[in-house]
Amino acid sequence: MDYQQAVKDYINFKNLSPKDKMWTFFDEDMLLQSFVFTQQLDKKGVLELIRLAHTLQKHYDVREFRQNIKTILGGYSCVLYFTQPSSRTFLSFSLAAQALGMSVEEIRDPSTSSAVKGETEIDTLLTMAALTDLIVMRQNSKSLIEDVAFELKVRGLKTRLINGGSGTDQHPTQALLDVYTLGVDRNLNGTYKVAMMGDLKHSRTVRSLSYMLAMFNNVQQIFIAPDEYQIEKDITDHLTEHGVVFTLSNNKAEHIRELDGLYIIRLQDEYHELGVKEGTFDNFKLYAYDLSIMKEDAAIMHPLPRRDEIPVFVDFDSRAEYWEAVEKGKFIRMALILTMFGYDDEFWFRLNNGSLLKPALREK
Ligand code: NCD
């Protein structure tokens, strides 16, 4: 393709809705080349990833299994380009890639990259694409990742790309681990009421989770926030379009008794232009009284990091799921990487014929 055509294609691409853009992000075998938006998956795809993650997690204590899955992507490489702070997402991607045998490099501080020499971020990312098989990126910008996905496609590069958090827009792998944690896959005929509470306006994890839960028509969504921090209209439009039952509320007390899942987030003040009026979020935190009236089997969730919206004593309540969710995050990311490299069928085959659970055969 020549340059003029690439520029035209880019202009057309930027004018597409996320729904139409996402077809650019698959390769010729219809494998996900770039995972940018939650909406690129469908319910079946989400359930398959959860099943794969669950299987990986189930066998992970078997030493031979760990050793054998380390050969699956041995020789492949991954770079983590994280220019925003991260502990969990960064570490779990790094360990997930290494658990599958990939070598992992990182760039976290742009002052150590060629950005200081005036290189554009796209050129820095093209360098990573030239050298590695997988880029996972997290950054402040909402749109850089889709531009990178477009560049990979237009330049015919095979490098895979995963969104580890794109500004206030999306965090699709967090949504995967949240749905895995919530366990909606365990009872597809049951009805669930799931509330998201806090600074919903600026939360990429809530946006991605809402898109993903919208795939499950047995899940009702409740958004609990001060009015000026409510979820954005593009999400409620999407829910309406897909016939999802949802409620906007500023009153936790009205809903807390009936919830099957409560997903709480911290104040996302790195994205605020103005300060927050003191006390604004006091009624959007979890207190001992809330625990006393919540359902016995409700799931209390949080993407972490937390501040004071979930006090530490809640960690000891059997409904607290957020620490276990951290571990699940590694396995769902392993499942995603395997799937994006086309290894899910081979994985099942090798698991079913026992070779992944047996000691590896030594060469004579
Ligand atoms: C979240 C994020 O970075 O969006 N953290 C995470 O990835 N687990 C949530 C947050 O920072 O509040």
mmCIF file with all atom_site columns, C-alpha atoms in Angstrom, residues 217-314:
data_model
loop_
_atom_site.group_PDB
_atom_site.id
_atom_site.type_symbol
_atom_site.label_atom_id
_atom_site.label_alt_id
_atom_site.label_comp_id
_atom_site.label_asym_id
_atom_site.label_entity_id
_atom_site.label_seq_id
_atom_site.pdbx_PDB_ins_code
_atom_site.Cartn_x
_atom_site.Cartn_y
_atom_site.Cartn_z
_atom_site.occupancy
_atom_site.B_iso_or_equiv
_atom_site.pdbx_formal_charge
_atom_site.auth_seq_id
_atom_site.auth_comp_id
_atom_site.auth_asym_id
_atom_site.auth_atom_id
_atom_site.pdbx_PDB_model_num
ATOM 1  C CA . ASN A 1 217 ? -28.782 -10.637 29.381 1.00 0.00 ? 217 ASN A CA 1
ATOM 2  C CA . ASN A 1 218 ? -29.316 -12.097 32.869 1.00 0.00 ? 218 ASN A CA 1
ATOM 3  C CA . VAL A 1 219 ? -27.303 -9.285  34.517 1.00 0.00 ? 219 VAL A CA 1
ATOM 4  C CA . GLN A 1 220 ? -28.909 -6.019  35.614 1.00 0.00 ? 220 GLN A CA 1
ATOM 5  C CA . GLN A 1 221 ? -26.556 -3.080  36.091 1.00 0.00 ? 221 GLN A CA 1
ATOM 6  C CA . ILE A 1 222 ? -26.911 -0.392  38.747 1.00 0.00 ? 222 ILE A CA 1
ATOM 7  C CA . PHE A 1 223 ? -24.679 2.690   38.696 1.00 0.00 ? 223 PHE A CA 1
ATOM 8  C CA . ILE A 1 224 ? -24.386 4.346   42.092 1.00 0.00 ? 224 ILE A CA 1
ATOM 9  C CA . ALA A 1 225 ? -22.575 7.686   42.138 1.00 0.00 ? 225 ALA A CA 1
ATOM 10 C CA . PRO A 1 226 ? -22.969 11.356  43.018 1.00 0.00 ? 226 PRO A CA 1
ATOM 11 C CA . ASP A 1 227 ? -24.899 12.882  40.095 1.00 0.00 ? 227 ASP A CA 1
ATOM 12 C CA . GLU A 1 228 ? -21.892 14.783  38.736 1.00 0.00 ? 228 GLU A CA 1
ATOM 13 C CA . TYR A 1 229 ? -19.766 11.602  38.716 1.00 0.00 ? 229 TYR A CA 1
ATOM 14 C CA . GLN A 1 230 ? -22.327 9.313   37.047 1.00 0.00 ? 230 GLN A CA 1
ATOM 15 C CA . ILE A 1 231 ? -21.492 6.988   34.166 1.00 0.00 ? 231 ILE A CA 1
ATOM 16 C CA . GLU A 1 232 ? -21.221 8.688   30.747 1.00 0.00 ? 232 GLU A CA 1
ATOM 17 C CA . LYS A 1 233 ? -24.061 8.690   28.230 1.00 0.00 ? 233 LYS A CA 1
ATOM 18 C CA . ASP A 1 234 ? -22.255 6.630   25.585 1.00 0.00 ? 234 ASP A CA 1
ATOM 19 C CA . ILE A 1 235 ? -22.395 3.672   27.988 1.00 0.00 ? 235 ILE A CA 1
ATOM 20 C CA . THR A 1 236 ? -26.084 4.090   28.848 1.00 0.00 ? 236 THR A CA 1
ATOM 21 C CA . ASP A 1 237 ? -26.825 4.478   25.116 1.00 0.00 ? 237 ASP A CA 1
ATOM 22 C CA . HIS A 1 238 ? -25.024 1.190   24.497 1.00 0.00 ? 238 HIS A CA 1
ATOM 23 C CA . LEU A 1 239 ? -27.000 -0.516  27.277 1.00 0.00 ? 239 LEU A CA 1
ATOM 24 C CA . THR A 1 240 ? -30.292 0.818   25.938 1.00 0.00 ? 240 THR A CA 1
ATOM 25 C CA . GLU A 1 241 ? -29.400 -0.298  22.417 1.00 0.00 ? 241 GLU A CA 1
ATOM 26 C CA . HIS A 1 242 ? -28.693 -3.808  23.713 1.00 0.00 ? 242 HIS A CA 1
ATOM 27 C CA . GLY A 1 243 ? -31.825 -4.062  25.864 1.00 0.00 ? 243 GLY A CA 1
ATOM 28 C CA . VAL A 1 244 ? -29.876 -4.221  29.142 1.00 0.00 ? 244 VAL A CA 1
ATOM 29 C CA . VAL A 1 245 ? -31.845 -3.424  32.298 1.00 0.00 ? 245 VAL A CA 1
ATOM 30 C CA . PHE A 1 246 ? -29.982 -0.684  34.183 1.00 0.00 ? 246 PHE A CA 1
ATOM 31 C CA . THR A 1 247 ? -30.568 1.954   36.873 1.00 0.00 ? 247 THR A CA 1
ATOM 32 C CA . LEU A 1 248 ? -28.773 5.212   37.653 1.00 0.00 ? 248 LEU A CA 1
ATOM 33 C CA . SER A 1 249 ? -28.835 6.023   41.345 1.00 0.00 ? 249 SER A CA 1
ATOM 34 C CA . ASN A 1 250 ? -27.223 8.298   43.913 1.00 0.00 ? 250 ASN A CA 1
ATOM 35 C CA . ASN A 1 251 ? -28.537 6.260   46.812 1.00 0.00 ? 251 ASN A CA 1
ATOM 36 C CA . LYS A 1 252 ? -26.593 3.186   47.929 1.00 0.00 ? 252 LYS A CA 1
ATOM 37 C CA . ALA A 1 253 ? -29.122 2.340   50.656 1.00 0.00 ? 253 ALA A CA 1
ATOM 38 C CA . GLU A 1 254 ? -31.865 1.736   48.095 1.00 0.00 ? 254 GLU A CA 1
ATOM 39 C CA . HIS A 1 255 ? -29.975 -1.093  46.421 1.00 0.00 ? 255 HIS A CA 1
ATOM 40 C CA . ILE A 1 256 ? -27.426 -2.633  48.765 1.00 0.00 ? 256 ILE A CA 1
ATOM 41 C CA . ARG A 1 257 ? -29.705 -5.355  50.189 1.00 0.00 ? 257 ARG A CA 1
ATOM 42 C CA . GLU A 1 258 ? -30.495 -6.890  46.823 1.00 0.00 ? 258 GLU A CA 1
ATOM 43 C CA . LEU A 1 259 ? -27.055 -6.886  45.177 1.00 0.00 ? 259 LEU A CA 1
ATOM 44 C CA . ASP A 1 260 ? -25.277 -10.014 43.968 1.00 0.00 ? 260 ASP A CA 1
ATOM 45 C CA . GLY A 1 261 ? -22.158 -8.029  43.161 1.00 0.00 ? 261 GLY A CA 1
ATOM 46 C CA . LEU A 1 262 ? -20.861 -4.647  44.306 1.00 0.00 ? 262 LEU A CA 1
ATOM 47 C CA . TYR A 1 263 ? -17.926 -3.210  42.376 1.00 0.00 ? 263 TYR A CA 1
ATOM 48 C CA . ILE A 1 264 ? -16.381 -0.234  44.125 1.00 0.00 ? 264 ILE A CA 1
ATOM 49 C CA . ILE A 1 265 ? -13.735 2.084   42.726 1.00 0.00 ? 265 ILE A CA 1
ATOM 50 C CA . ARG A 1 266 ? -11.514 4.789   44.137 1.00 0.00 ? 266 ARG A CA 1
ATOM 51 C CA . LEU A 1 267 ? -11.673 8.451   43.242 1.00 0.00 ? 267 LEU A CA 1
ATOM 52 C CA . GLN A 1 268 ? -9.966  8.732   39.844 1.00 0.00 ? 268 GLN A CA 1
ATOM 53 C CA . ASP A 1 269 ? -8.588  12.172  40.713 1.00 0.00 ? 269 ASP A CA 1
ATOM 54 C CA . GLU A 1 270 ? -5.650  12.019  38.324 1.00 0.00 ? 270 GLU A CA 1
ATOM 55 C CA . TYR A 1 271 ? -8.269  12.794  35.650 1.00 0.00 ? 271 TYR A CA 1
ATOM 56 C CA . HIS A 1 272 ? -10.084 15.585  37.523 1.00 0.00 ? 272 HIS A CA 1
ATOM 57 C CA . GLU A 1 273 ? -9.686  19.155  36.424 1.00 0.00 ? 273 GLU A CA 1
ATOM 58 C CA . LEU A 1 274 ? -11.160 20.566  39.635 1.00 0.00 ? 274 LEU A CA 1
ATOM 59 C CA . GLY A 1 275 ? -10.867 19.345  43.213 1.00 0.00 ? 275 GLY A CA 1
ATOM 60 C CA . VAL A 1 276 ? -13.647 17.302  44.807 1.00 0.00 ? 276 VAL A CA 1
ATOM 61 C CA . LYS A 1 277 ? -15.878 18.922  47.407 1.00 0.00 ? 277 LYS A CA 1
ATOM 62 C CA . GLU A 1 278 ? -15.178 17.373  50.796 1.00 0.00 ? 278 GLU A CA 1
ATOM 63 C CA . GLY A 1 279 ? -17.616 14.626  51.732 1.00 0.00 ? 279 GLY A CA 1
ATOM 64 C CA . THR A 1 280 ? -18.924 14.114  48.163 1.00 0.00 ? 280 THR A CA 1
ATOM 65 C CA . PHE A 1 281 ? -18.085 10.417  48.210 1.00 0.00 ? 281 PHE A CA 1
ATOM 66 C CA . ASP A 1 282 ? -18.860 9.643   51.873 1.00 0.00 ? 282 ASP A CA 1
ATOM 67 C CA . ASN A 1 283 ? -22.050 7.789   50.961 1.00 0.00 ? 283 ASN A CA 1
ATOM 68 C CA . PHE A 1 284 ? -20.315 5.832   48.214 1.00 0.00 ? 284 PHE A CA 1
ATOM 69 C CA . LYS A 1 285 ? -17.974 3.849   50.442 1.00 0.00 ? 285 LYS A CA 1
ATOM 70 C CA . LEU A 1 286 ? -18.497 0.543   52.197 1.00 0.00 ? 286 LEU A CA 1
ATOM 71 C CA . TYR A 1 287 ? -19.221 0.537   55.938 1.00 0.00 ? 287 TYR A CA 1
ATOM 72 C CA . ALA A 1 288 ? -19.764 -2.186  58.553 1.00 0.00 ? 288 ALA A CA 1
ATOM 73 C CA . TYR A 1 289 ? -23.519 -1.516  58.428 1.00 0.00 ? 289 TYR A CA 1
ATOM 74 C CA . ASP A 1 290 ? -23.583 -2.192  54.663 1.00 0.00 ? 290 ASP A CA 1
ATOM 75 C CA . LEU A 1 291 ? -21.955 -5.570  55.252 1.00 0.00 ? 291 LEU A CA 1
ATOM 76 C CA . SER A 1 292 ? -24.586 -6.431  57.826 1.00 0.00 ? 292 SER A CA 1
ATOM 77 C CA . ILE A 1 293 ? -27.425 -5.993  55.311 1.00 0.00 ? 293 ILE A CA 1
ATOM 78 C CA . MET A 1 294 ? -25.803 -7.329  52.145 1.00 0.00 ? 294 MET A CA 1
ATOM 79 C CA . LYS A 1 295 ? -26.720 -10.773 50.796 1.00 0.00 ? 295 LYS A CA 1
ATOM 80 C CA . GLU A 1 296 ? -24.664 -13.567 52.285 1.00 0.00 ? 296 GLU A CA 1
ATOM 81 C CA . ASP A 1 297 ? -23.319 -14.665 48.938 1.00 0.00 ? 297 ASP A CA 1
ATOM 82 C CA . ALA A 1 298 ? -22.792 -11.234 47.353 1.00 0.00 ? 298 ALA A CA 1
ATOM 83 C CA . ALA A 1 299 ? -19.397 -10.547 45.813 1.00 0.00 ? 299 ALA A CA 1
ATOM 84 C CA . ILE A 1 300 ? -17.555 -7.416  46.952 1.00 0.00 ? 300 ILE A CA 1
ATOM 85 C CA . MET A 1 301 ? -15.199 -6.354  44.212 1.00 0.00 ? 301 MET A CA 1
ATOM 86 C CA . HIS A 1 302 ? -12.643 -3.635  43.538 1.00 0.00 ? 302 HIS A CA 1
ATOM 87 C CA . PRO A 1 303 ? -10.042 -3.369  40.760 1.00 0.00 ? 303 PRO A CA 1
ATOM 88 C CA . LEU A 1 304 ? -7.530  -1.985  43.313 1.00 0.00 ? 304 LEU A CA 1
ATOM 89 C CA . PRO A 1 305 ? -5.691  0.148   44.278 1.00 0.00 ? 305 PRO A CA 1
ATOM 90 C CA . ARG A 1 306 ? -8.081  1.199   47.032 1.00 0.00 ? 306 ARG A CA 1
ATOM 91 C CA . ARG A 1 307 ? -8.067  4.114   49.398 1.00 0.00 ? 307 ARG A CA 1
ATOM 92 C CA . ASP A 1 308 ? -10.664 4.267   52.160 1.00 0.00 ? 308 ASP A CA 1
ATOM 93 C CA . GLU A 1 309 ? -13.708 3.216   50.108 1.00 0.00 ? 309 GLU A CA 1
ATOM 94 C CA . ILE A 1 310 ? -13.193 -0.357  51.342 1.00 0.00 ? 310 ILE A CA 1
ATOM 95 C CA . PRO A 1 311 ? -11.713 -0.476  54.849 1.00 0.00 ? 311 PRO A CA 1
ATOM 96 C CA . VAL A 1 312 ? -9.131  -3.209  55.533 1.00 0.00 ? 312 VAL A CA 1
ATOM 97 C CA . PHE A 1 313 ? -11.411 -5.156  57.903 1.00 0.00 ? 313 PHE A CA 1
ATOM 98 C CA . VAL A 1 314 ? -13.612 -6.036  54.899 1.00 0.00 ? 314 VAL A CA 1
#
